[in-house]
XYZ file of C-alpha atoms in Angstrom:
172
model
C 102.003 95.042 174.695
C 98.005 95.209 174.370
C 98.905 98.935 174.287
C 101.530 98.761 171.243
C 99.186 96.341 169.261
C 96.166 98.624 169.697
C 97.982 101.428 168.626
C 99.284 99.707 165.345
C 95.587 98.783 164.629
C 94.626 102.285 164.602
C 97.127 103.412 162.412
C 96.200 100.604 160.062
C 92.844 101.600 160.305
C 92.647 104.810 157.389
C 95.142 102.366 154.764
C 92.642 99.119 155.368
C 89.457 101.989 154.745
C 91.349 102.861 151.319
C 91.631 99.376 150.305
C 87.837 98.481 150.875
C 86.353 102.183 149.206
C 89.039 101.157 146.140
C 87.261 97.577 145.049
C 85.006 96.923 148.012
C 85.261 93.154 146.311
C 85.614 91.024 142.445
C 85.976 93.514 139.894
C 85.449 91.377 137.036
C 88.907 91.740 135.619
C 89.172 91.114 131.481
C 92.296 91.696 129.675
C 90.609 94.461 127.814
C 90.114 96.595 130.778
C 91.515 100.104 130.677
C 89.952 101.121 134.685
C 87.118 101.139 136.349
C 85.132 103.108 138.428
C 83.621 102.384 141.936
C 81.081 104.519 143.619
C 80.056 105.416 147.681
C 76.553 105.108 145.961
C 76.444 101.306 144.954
C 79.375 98.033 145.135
C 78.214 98.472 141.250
C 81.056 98.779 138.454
C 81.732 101.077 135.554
C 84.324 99.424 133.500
C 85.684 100.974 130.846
C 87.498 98.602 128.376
C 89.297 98.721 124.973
C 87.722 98.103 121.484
C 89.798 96.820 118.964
C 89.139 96.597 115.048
C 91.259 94.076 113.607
C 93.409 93.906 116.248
C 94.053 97.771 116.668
C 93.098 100.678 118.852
C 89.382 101.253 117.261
C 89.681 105.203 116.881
C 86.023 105.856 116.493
C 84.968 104.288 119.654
C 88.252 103.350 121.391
C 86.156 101.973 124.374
C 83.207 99.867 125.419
C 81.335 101.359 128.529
C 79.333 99.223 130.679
C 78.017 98.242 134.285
C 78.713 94.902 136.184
C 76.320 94.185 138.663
C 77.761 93.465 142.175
C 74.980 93.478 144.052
C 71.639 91.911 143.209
C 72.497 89.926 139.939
C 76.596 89.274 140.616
C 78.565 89.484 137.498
C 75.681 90.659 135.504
C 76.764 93.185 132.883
C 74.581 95.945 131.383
C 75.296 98.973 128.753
C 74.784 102.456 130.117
C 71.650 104.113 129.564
C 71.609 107.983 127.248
C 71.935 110.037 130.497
C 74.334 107.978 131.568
C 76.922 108.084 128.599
C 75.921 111.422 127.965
C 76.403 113.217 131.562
C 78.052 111.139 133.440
C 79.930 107.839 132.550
C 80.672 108.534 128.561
C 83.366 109.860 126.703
C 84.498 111.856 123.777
C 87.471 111.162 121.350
C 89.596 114.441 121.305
C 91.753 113.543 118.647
C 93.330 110.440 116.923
C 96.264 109.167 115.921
C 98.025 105.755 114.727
C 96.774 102.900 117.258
C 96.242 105.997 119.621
C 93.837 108.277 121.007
C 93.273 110.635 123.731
C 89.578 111.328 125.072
C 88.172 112.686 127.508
C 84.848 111.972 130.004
C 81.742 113.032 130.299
C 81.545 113.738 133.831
C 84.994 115.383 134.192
C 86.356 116.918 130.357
C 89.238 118.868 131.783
C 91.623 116.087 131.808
C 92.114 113.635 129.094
C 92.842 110.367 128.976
C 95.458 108.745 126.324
C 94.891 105.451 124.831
C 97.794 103.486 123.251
C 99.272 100.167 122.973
C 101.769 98.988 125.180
C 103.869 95.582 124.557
C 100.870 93.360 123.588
C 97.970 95.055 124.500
C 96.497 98.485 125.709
C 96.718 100.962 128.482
C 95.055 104.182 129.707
C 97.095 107.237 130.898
C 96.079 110.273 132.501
C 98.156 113.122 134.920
C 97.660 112.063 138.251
C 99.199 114.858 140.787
C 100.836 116.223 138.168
C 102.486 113.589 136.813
C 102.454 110.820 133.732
C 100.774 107.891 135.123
C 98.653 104.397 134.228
C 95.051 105.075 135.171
C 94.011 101.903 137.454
C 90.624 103.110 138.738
C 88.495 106.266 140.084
C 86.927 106.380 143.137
C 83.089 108.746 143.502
C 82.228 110.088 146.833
C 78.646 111.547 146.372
C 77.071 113.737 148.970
C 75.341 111.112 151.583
C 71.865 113.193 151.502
C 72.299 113.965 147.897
C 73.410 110.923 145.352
C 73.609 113.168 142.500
C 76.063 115.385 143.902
C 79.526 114.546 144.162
C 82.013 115.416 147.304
C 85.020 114.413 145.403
C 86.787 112.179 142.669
C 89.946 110.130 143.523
C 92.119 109.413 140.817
C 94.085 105.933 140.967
C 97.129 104.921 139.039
C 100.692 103.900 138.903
C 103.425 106.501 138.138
C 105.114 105.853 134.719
C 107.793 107.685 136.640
C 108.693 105.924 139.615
C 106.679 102.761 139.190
C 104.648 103.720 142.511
C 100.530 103.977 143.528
C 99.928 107.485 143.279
C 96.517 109.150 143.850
C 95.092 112.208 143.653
C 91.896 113.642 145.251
C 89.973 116.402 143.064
C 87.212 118.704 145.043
C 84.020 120.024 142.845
């Protein structure tokens, strides 16, 4: 029996490893958010969240970028610095359309992202192993000896296909 239960435990062991590198804790949730982004780096947040003019998709600036703190000053909330938006956390609209946009990021402009409404607010889609799917969060692995040099990105989302988690890892 202590043999069996041992056994389980270790192949538990790689799903409850995904669930802490995912969050790793609060996220701050807001009703705005589109995803986030967690880091091997820092517990630190990069939440990425919709911006609304008069109640619709803001096409100009279709998201607010920011930091939450979740590590020396919990909760606190910070923009990004130039290098920041610029290199690695910001964005670019790629085109526009009505109450929808797709962009794309900084750090990673071969895939875009698509911005629209969906029943009462908004959502953020992307291709996630080749398919359709609701961007939830990305996960940064940087090089342990080397912070600014990143091992790989995991992309996290739901499938607008089958309604399942699907992930994808993506190698630099």
């Amino acid at each position: 029996m202590t043999r069996r239960i041992f056994f389980f435990l270790l192949m538990l062991l790689p799903v409850l490893m995904a669930s802490a590198e995912e969050s790793d804790g609060n996220t701050y949730p807001t009703a705005e958010r589109l995803f986030y982004i967690t880091r091997s780096v820092n517990r630190n947040l990069v939440c990425y969240d919709v911006r609304l003019a008069n109640g619709r998709l803001d096409t100009r600036q279709p998201m607010e970028v920011y930091w939450i703190n979740r590590e020396e000053r919990m909760g606190e909330r910070n923009g990004l610095n130039y290098i920041q938006r610029k290199l690695a956390y910001g964005y670019k609209v790629v085109s526009k359309g009505e109450d929808r946009c797709e962009c794309s990021l900084s750090a990673y402009p071969d895939r875009t992202l698509t911005i629209e409404r969906k029943g009462a607010g908004y959502v953020c889609y992307m291709t996630i192993d080749g398919q359709r799917a609701l961007l939830r969060s990305l996960y940064v692995k940087t090089a342990s000896k080397n912070p600014m040099s990143v091992e790989y990105v995991e992309l996290r989302g739901t499938s607008t296909l089958t309604g399942q988690p699907i992930t994808e890892r993506i190698r630099k």
